[in-house]
Coordinates of C-alpha atoms and ligand atoms in Angstrom, one line a residue:
X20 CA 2.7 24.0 14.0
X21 CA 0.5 21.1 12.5
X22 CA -2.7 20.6 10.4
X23 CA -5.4 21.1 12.3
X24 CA -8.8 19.0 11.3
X25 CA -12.2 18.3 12.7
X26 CA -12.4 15.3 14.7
X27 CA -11.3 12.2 12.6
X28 CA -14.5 10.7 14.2
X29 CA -16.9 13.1 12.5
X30 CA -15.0 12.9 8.9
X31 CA -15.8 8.8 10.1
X32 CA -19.5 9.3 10.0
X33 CA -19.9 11.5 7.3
X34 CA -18.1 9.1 4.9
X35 CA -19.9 5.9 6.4
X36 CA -22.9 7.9 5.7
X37 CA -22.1 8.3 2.8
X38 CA -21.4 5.1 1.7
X39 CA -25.3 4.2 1.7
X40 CA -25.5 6.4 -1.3
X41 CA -24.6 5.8 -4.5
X42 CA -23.6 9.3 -5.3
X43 CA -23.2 12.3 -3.1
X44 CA -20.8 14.3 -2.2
X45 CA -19.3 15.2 1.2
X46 CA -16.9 17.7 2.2
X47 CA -14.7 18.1 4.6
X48 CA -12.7 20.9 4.8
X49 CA -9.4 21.7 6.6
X50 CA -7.6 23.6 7.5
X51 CA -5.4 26.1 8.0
X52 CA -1.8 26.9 8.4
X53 CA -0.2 29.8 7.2
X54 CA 3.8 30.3 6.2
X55 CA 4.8 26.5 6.7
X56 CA 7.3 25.6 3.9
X57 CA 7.3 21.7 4.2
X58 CA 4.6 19.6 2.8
X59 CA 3.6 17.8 6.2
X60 CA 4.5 17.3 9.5
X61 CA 8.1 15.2 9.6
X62 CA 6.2 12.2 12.0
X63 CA 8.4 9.4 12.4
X64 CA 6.6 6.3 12.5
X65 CA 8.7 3.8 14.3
X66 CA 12.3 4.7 16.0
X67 CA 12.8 1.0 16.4
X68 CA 15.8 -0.1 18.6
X69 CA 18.5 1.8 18.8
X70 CA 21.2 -0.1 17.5
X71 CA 24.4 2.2 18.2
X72 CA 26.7 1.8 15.0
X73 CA 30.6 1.4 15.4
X74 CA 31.4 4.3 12.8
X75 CA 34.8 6.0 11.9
X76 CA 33.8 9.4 11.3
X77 CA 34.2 9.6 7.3
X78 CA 32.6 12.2 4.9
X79 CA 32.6 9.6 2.2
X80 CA 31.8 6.0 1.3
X81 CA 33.1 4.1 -1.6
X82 CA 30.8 2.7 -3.8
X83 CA 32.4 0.2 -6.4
X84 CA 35.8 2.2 -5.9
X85 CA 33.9 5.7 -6.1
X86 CA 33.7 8.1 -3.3
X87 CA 30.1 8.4 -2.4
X88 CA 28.7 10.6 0.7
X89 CA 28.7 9.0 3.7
X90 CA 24.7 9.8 4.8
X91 CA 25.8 8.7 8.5
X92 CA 27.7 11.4 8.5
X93 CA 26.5 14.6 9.6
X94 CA 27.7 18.1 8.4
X95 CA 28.9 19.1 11.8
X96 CA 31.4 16.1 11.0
X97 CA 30.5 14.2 13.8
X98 CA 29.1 10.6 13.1
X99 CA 25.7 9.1 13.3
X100 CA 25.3 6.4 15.0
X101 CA 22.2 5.9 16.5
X102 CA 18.4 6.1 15.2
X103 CA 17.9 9.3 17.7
X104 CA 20.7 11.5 16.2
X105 CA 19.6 10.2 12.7
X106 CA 15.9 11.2 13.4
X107 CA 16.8 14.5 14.9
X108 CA 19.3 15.9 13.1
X109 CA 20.9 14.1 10.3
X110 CA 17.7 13.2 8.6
X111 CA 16.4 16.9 8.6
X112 CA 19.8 18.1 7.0
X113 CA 19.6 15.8 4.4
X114 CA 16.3 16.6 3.2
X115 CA 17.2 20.1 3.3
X116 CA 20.1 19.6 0.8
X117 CA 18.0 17.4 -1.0
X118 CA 16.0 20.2 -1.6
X119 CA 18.2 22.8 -2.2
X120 CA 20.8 20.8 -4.4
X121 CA 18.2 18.3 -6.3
X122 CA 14.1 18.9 -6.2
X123 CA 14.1 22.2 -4.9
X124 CA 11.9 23.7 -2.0
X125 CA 8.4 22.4 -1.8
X126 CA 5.1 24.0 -2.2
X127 CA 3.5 24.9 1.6
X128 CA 0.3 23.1 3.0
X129 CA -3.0 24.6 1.6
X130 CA -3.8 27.5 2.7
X131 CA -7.3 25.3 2.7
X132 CA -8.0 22.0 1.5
X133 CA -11.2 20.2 1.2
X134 CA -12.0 17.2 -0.2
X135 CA -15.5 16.4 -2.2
X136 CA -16.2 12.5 -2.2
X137 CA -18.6 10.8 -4.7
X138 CA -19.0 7.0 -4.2
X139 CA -20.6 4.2 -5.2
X140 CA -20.2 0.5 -5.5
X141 CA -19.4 -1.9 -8.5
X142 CA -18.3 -4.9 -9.0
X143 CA -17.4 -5.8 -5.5
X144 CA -15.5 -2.6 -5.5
X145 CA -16.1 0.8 -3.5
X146 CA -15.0 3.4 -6.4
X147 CA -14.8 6.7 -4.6
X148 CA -13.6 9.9 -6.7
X149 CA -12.4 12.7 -4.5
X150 CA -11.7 16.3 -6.0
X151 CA -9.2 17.5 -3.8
X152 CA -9.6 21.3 -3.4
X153 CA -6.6 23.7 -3.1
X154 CA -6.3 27.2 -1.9
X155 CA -3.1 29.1 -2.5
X156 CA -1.9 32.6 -1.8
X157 CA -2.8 32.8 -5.2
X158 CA -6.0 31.2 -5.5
X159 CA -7.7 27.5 -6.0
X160 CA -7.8 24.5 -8.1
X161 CA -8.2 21.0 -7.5
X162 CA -7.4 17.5 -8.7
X163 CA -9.0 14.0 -8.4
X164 CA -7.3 10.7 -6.4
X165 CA -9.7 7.9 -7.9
X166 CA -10.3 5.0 -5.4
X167 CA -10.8 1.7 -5.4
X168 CA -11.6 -0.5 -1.9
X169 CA -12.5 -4.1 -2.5
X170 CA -15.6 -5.1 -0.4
X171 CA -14.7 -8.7 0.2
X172 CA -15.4 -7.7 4.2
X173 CA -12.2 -7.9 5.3
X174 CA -10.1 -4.4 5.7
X175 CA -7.8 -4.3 3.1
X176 CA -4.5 -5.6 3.2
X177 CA -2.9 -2.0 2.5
X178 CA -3.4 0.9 -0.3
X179 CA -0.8 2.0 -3.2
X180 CA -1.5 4.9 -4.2
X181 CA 0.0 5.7 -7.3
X182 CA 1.3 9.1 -9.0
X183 CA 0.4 7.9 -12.5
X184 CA 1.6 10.3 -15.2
X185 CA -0.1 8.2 -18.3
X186 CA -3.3 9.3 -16.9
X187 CA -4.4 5.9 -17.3
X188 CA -6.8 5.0 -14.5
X189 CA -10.2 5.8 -15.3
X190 CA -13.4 5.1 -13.4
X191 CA -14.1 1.3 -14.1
X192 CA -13.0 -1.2 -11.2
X193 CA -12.7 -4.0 -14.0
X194 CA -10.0 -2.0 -15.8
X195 CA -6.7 -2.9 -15.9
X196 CA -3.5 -2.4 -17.8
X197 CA -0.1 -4.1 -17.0
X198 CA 0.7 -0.3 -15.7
X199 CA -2.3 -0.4 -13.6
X200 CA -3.9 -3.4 -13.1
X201 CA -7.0 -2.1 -11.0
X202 CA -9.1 -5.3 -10.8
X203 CA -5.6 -7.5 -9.9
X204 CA -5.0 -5.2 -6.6
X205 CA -7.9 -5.6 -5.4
X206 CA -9.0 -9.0 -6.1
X207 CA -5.4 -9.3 -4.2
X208 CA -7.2 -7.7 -1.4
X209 CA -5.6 -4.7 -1.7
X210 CA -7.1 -0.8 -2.1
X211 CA -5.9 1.2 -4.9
X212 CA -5.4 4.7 -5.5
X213 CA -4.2 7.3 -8.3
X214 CA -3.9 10.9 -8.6
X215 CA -3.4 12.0 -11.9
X216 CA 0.3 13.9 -12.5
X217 CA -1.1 16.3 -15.0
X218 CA -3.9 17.0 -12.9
X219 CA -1.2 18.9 -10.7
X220 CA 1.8 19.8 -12.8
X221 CA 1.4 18.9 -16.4
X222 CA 4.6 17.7 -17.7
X223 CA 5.1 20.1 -20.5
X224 CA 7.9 22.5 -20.0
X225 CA 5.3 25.4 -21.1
X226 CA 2.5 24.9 -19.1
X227 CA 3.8 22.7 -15.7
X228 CA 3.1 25.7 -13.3
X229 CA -0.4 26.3 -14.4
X230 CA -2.3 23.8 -12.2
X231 CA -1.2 23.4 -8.5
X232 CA 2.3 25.4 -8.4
X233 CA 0.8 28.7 -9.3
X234 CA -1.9 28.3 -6.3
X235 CA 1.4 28.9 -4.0
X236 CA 3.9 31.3 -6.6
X237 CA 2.8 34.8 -8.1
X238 CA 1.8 33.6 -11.9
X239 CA 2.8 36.7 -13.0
X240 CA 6.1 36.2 -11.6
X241 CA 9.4 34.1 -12.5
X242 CA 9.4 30.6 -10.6
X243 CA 11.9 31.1 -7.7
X244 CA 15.6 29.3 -8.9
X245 CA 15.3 27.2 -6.0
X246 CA 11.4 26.2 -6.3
X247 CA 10.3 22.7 -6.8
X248 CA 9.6 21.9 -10.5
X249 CA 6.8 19.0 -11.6
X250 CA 8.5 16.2 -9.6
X251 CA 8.3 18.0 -6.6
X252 CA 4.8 19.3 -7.0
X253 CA 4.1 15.8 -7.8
X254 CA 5.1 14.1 -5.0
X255 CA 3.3 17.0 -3.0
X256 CA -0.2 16.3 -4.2
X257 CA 0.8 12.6 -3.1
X258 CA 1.2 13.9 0.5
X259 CA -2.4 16.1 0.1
X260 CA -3.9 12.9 -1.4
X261 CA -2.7 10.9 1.6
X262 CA -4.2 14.0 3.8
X263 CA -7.3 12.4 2.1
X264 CA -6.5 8.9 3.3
X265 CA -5.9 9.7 6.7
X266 CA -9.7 10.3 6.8
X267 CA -11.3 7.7 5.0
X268 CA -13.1 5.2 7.1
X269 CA -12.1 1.8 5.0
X270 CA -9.2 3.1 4.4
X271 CA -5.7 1.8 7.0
X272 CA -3.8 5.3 7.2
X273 CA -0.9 3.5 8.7
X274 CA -0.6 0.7 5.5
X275 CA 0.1 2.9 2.8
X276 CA 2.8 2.6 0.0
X277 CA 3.3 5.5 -2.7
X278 CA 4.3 4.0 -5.5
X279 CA 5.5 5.2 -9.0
X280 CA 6.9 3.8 -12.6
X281 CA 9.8 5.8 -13.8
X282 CA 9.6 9.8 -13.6
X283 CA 6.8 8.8 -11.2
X284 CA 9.3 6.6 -9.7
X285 CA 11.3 9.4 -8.6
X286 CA 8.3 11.8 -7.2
X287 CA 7.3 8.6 -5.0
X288 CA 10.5 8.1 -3.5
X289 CA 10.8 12.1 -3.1
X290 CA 7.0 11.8 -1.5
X291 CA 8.1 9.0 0.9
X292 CA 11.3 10.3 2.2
X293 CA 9.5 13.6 3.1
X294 CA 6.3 12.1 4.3
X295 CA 6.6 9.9 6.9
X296 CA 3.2 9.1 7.0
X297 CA 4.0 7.0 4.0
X298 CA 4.8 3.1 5.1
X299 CA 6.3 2.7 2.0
X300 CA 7.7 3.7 -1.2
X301 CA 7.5 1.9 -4.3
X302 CA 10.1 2.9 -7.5
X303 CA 10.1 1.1 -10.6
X304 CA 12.3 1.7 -13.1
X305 CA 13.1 5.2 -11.1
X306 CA 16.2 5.8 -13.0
X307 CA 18.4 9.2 -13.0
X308 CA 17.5 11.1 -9.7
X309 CA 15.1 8.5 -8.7
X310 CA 17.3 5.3 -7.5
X311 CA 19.8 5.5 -10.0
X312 CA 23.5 6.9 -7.8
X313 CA 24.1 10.4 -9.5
X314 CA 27.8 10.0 -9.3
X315 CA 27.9 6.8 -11.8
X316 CA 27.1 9.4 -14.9
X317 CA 26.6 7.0 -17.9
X318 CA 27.2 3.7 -15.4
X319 CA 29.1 2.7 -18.5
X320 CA 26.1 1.5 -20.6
X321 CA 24.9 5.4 -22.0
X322 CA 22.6 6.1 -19.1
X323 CA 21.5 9.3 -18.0
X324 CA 23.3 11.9 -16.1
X325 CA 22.2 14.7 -14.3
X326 CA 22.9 16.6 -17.7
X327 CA 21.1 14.5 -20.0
X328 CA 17.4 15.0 -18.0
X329 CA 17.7 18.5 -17.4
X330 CA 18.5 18.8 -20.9
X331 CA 15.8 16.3 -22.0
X332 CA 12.8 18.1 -19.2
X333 CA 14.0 21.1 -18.1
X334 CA 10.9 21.5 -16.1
X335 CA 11.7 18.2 -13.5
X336 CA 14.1 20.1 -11.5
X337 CA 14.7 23.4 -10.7
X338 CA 17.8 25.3 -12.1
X339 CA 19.9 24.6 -8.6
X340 CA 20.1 21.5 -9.8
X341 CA 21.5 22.2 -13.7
X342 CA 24.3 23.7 -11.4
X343 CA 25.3 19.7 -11.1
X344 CA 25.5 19.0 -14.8
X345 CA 28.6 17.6 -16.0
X346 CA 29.8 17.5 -12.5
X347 CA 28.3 15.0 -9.9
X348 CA 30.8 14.9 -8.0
X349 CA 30.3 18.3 -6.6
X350 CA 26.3 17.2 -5.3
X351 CA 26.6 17.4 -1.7
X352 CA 24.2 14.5 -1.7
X353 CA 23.8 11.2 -3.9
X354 CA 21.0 9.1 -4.2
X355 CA 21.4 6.3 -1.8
X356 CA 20.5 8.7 0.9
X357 CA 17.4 9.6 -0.7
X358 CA 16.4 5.9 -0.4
X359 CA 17.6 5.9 3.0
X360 CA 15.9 8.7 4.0
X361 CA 12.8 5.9 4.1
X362 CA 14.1 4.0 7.1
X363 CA 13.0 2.4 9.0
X364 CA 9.9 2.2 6.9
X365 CA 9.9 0.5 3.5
X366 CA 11.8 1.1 -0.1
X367 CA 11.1 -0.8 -2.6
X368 CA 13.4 -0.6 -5.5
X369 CA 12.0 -2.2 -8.8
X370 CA 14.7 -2.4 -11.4
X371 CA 14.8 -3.9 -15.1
X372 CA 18.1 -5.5 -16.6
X373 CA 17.7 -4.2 -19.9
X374 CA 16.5 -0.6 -18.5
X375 CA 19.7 0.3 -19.8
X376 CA 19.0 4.5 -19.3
X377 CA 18.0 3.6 -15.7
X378 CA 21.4 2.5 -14.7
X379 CA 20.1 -0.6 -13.6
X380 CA 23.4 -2.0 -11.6
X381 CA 23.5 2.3 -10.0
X382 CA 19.9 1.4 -8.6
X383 CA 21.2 -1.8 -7.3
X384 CA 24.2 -0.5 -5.4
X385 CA 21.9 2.5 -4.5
X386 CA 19.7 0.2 -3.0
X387 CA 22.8 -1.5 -1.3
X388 CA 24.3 1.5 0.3
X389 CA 21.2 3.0 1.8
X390 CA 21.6 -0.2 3.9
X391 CA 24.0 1.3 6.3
X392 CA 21.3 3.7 7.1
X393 CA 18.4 1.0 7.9
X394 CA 21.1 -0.7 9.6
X395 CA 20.8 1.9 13.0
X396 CA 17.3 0.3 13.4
X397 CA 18.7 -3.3 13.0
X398 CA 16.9 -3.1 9.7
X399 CA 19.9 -3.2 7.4
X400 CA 19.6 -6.7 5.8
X401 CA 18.9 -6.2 2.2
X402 CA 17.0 -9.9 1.4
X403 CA 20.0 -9.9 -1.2
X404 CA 22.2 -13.1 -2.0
X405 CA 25.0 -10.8 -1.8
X406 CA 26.0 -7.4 -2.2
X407 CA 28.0 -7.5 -5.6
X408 CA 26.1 -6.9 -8.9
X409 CA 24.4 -8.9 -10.5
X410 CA 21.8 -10.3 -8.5
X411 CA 19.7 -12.8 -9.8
X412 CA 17.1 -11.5 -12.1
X413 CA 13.1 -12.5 -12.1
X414 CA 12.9 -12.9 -8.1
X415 CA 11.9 -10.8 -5.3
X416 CA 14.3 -10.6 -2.6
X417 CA 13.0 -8.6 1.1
X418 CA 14.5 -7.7 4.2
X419 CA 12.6 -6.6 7.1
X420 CA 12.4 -3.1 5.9
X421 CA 14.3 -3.2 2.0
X422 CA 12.5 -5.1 -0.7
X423 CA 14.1 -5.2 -4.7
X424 CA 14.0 -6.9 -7.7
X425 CA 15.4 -6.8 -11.0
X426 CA 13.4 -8.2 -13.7
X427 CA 14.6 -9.4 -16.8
X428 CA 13.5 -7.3 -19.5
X429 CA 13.2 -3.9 -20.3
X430 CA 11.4 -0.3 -18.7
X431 CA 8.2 -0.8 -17.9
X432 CA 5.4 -1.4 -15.0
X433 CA 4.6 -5.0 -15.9
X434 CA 2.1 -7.5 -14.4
X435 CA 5.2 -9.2 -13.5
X436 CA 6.1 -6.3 -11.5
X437 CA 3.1 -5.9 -10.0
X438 CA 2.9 -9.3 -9.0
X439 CA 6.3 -9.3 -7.1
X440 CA 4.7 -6.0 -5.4
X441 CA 1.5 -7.4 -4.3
X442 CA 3.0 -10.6 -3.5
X443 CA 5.6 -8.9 -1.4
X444 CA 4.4 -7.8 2.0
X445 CA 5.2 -4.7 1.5
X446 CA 3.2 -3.9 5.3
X447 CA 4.8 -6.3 7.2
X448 CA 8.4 -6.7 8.8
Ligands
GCU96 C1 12.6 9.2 -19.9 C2 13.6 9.8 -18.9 C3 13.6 9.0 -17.6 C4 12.2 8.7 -17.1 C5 11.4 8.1 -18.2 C6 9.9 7.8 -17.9 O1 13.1 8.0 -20.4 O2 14.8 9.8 -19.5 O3 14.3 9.7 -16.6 O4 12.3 7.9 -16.0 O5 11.4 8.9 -19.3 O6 9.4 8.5 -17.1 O7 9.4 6.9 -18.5

């Protein structure tokens, strides 16, 4: 079952045409699919060579003398060792415990979805908002992705679009904030676009169902257990805003990165691993249940554990995965397969030294171990000096496929970060 849309061609001319305006509004509507429980359609983008792995079959890894799971191997107990068998089976598996152990089941494509584009020009910029329209079972709402398309002629060079739960990107191309330097991407030639977090689950652990997750669940009802909380509904209104994408006539559908600072961190690598349509997922400072290896509790250094954010935002996750409090261990998955459910396309993990509640050196050997993973499409090399913590700090080190850096100072989405991400090729191999 898929989406099914009008011709892209006729969404093409509508937009173009309304370019020439300074305001209008356009929609295009979609769509229709009824009872489908998974954000998108599961496309994989590039199956690469096959690269056949010599594996033992092994349900665990060690990780710095822990025993991690092994994500190449499946739960039949047979080992992965090609791209194919990945794609097919193991990567489907892994989402579905990822779901049903950590971020819990997502909400369904619209029941409609359209999308209402006002545009105009500024400062060398195209600024387009776009109210995205929802229809549930249980009725409709809508939230905004703000765009911003640099008109220097050239297509640009790729698009972040960002889950931004400051609500800090307004309307003016000239703004800019270390968090969200507008002007910067796109003088970098690059588009940029935002959807606002508590536009579509505000993160509040009284109110977070009242926007998009009670289009889909009974308002009057208790949340399922096993339903996704904010982070989930977050990184689902990243794939609906990337439904937007896909029809936009400047914009590259194929060239774009999710990207997100922190609890945002973790809803864009949750975003990209279900949605392959994303090229690329960006996570700074992710942290606990974003980069950060479950298993390491504390790392040591009074990070936090599984225990500590469900206690601290009980609205995050769903209860399944308070089951895991105080006990890692028993998590059928961990989070290096979360970053390796990415490959072959690209993860980005953007760590801080002094992000001490991060787990800064658990995001690293995350980061490390998801190799193994990238490694069936001859992807696996890191850009890293060498495996072992701690790598150099203050410089940007890609692979083909795997991009990191750990900065020097503490949590936050710097200009320093930014620059490493703009300056990274994130789009190329
Ligand atoms: C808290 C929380 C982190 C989260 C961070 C943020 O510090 O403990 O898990 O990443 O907020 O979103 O800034």
């Amino acid at each position: 079952m898929g989406t099914h849309r009008p011709p892209r061609s006729r969404f093409r001319s509508l937009l173009a045409a309304a370019k020439c305006r300074t305001t209008l509004v356009v929609v295009l509507t979609v769509l229709v699919v009824g009872g489908l429980h998974s954000p998108q359609d599961v496309r994989l983008v590039h199956s690469g060579s096959d690269h056949e792995l010599d594996q033992e079959p092994r349900a665990t890894i060690s990780i710095d003398g822990v025993d991690y799971p092994n994500p190449l191997q499946a739960g039949n107990g047979k080992s992965v060792d090609n791209a194919t068998t990945w794609e097919n089976s193991r990567r489907p598996e892994l989402l579905e415990a990822f779901r049903r152990h950590v971020y819990g089941e997502s909400l369904p494509l619209p029941v409609e979805q359209r999308f209402d584009v006002t545009a105009d020009e500024s400062s060398g910029v195209t600024r387009k908002t776009v109210t995205i329209g929802i229809t549930g079972p249980h009725g409709t709402g809508s939230f905004d992705l703000k765009l911003f398309v640099p008109n220097s002629g050239a297509p640009p060079r790729g698009t972040f679009l960002m889950i931004d739960h400051r609500g800090s990107v307004g309307e003016d191309p000239q703004q800019s904030s270390d968090y969200a330097p507008v002007s910067t991407i796109t003088d970098a030639g690059y588009a940029f676009a935002a959807i606002d977090a508590e536009d579509i689950a505000p993160d509040d652990s009284g109110t977070y169902r009242s926007k998009m997750i009670n289009l889909f669940h009974d308002p009057g009802a208790e949340l399922p257990e096993d339903a996704g909380r904010t982070i989930s509904a977050w990184a689902w209104g990243a794939s609906r805003a990337m439904d937007y994408l896909e029809t936009d006539p400047d914009i590259d559908p194929s060239r774009v990165a999710v990207i997100g600072h922190s609890r945002s961190g973790k809803a864009s690598l949750w975003a990209g691993a279900q949605d392959t349509r994303f090229a690329a997922a960006v996570s700074n400072n992710s942290g606990s249940t974003g980069a950060k290896l479950a298993r390491r509790g504390d790392g040591g250094v009074g990070a936090e554990t599984v225990a500590d954010i469900n206690s601290s935002f009980p609205h995050w996750f769903p209860p399944t995965y308070k089951e895991y409090d105080n006990r890692e261990e028993a998590l059928p998955v961990d989070q290096h397969e979360l970053l390796a459910l990415m490959a072959p396309r690209r993860v980005v993990v953007g760590s801080a030294a002094n992000d001490t509640n991060a787990d800064p050196e658990g995001e690293f050997l995350s980061y490390v171990a998801a190799a193994r993973v990238y490694e069936l499409y001859g992807l696996g090399d890191t850009g890293l000096p060498s495996p072992n913590w701690k790598p150099p700090t203050d410089t940007d080190f890609r692979g083909p496929a795997m991009s990191y850096h750990l900065l020097s100072g503490g949590h936050g989405l710097s200009a320093q970060g930014w620059d490493l991400y703009l300056n990274g090729d994130l789009f190329a191999r």
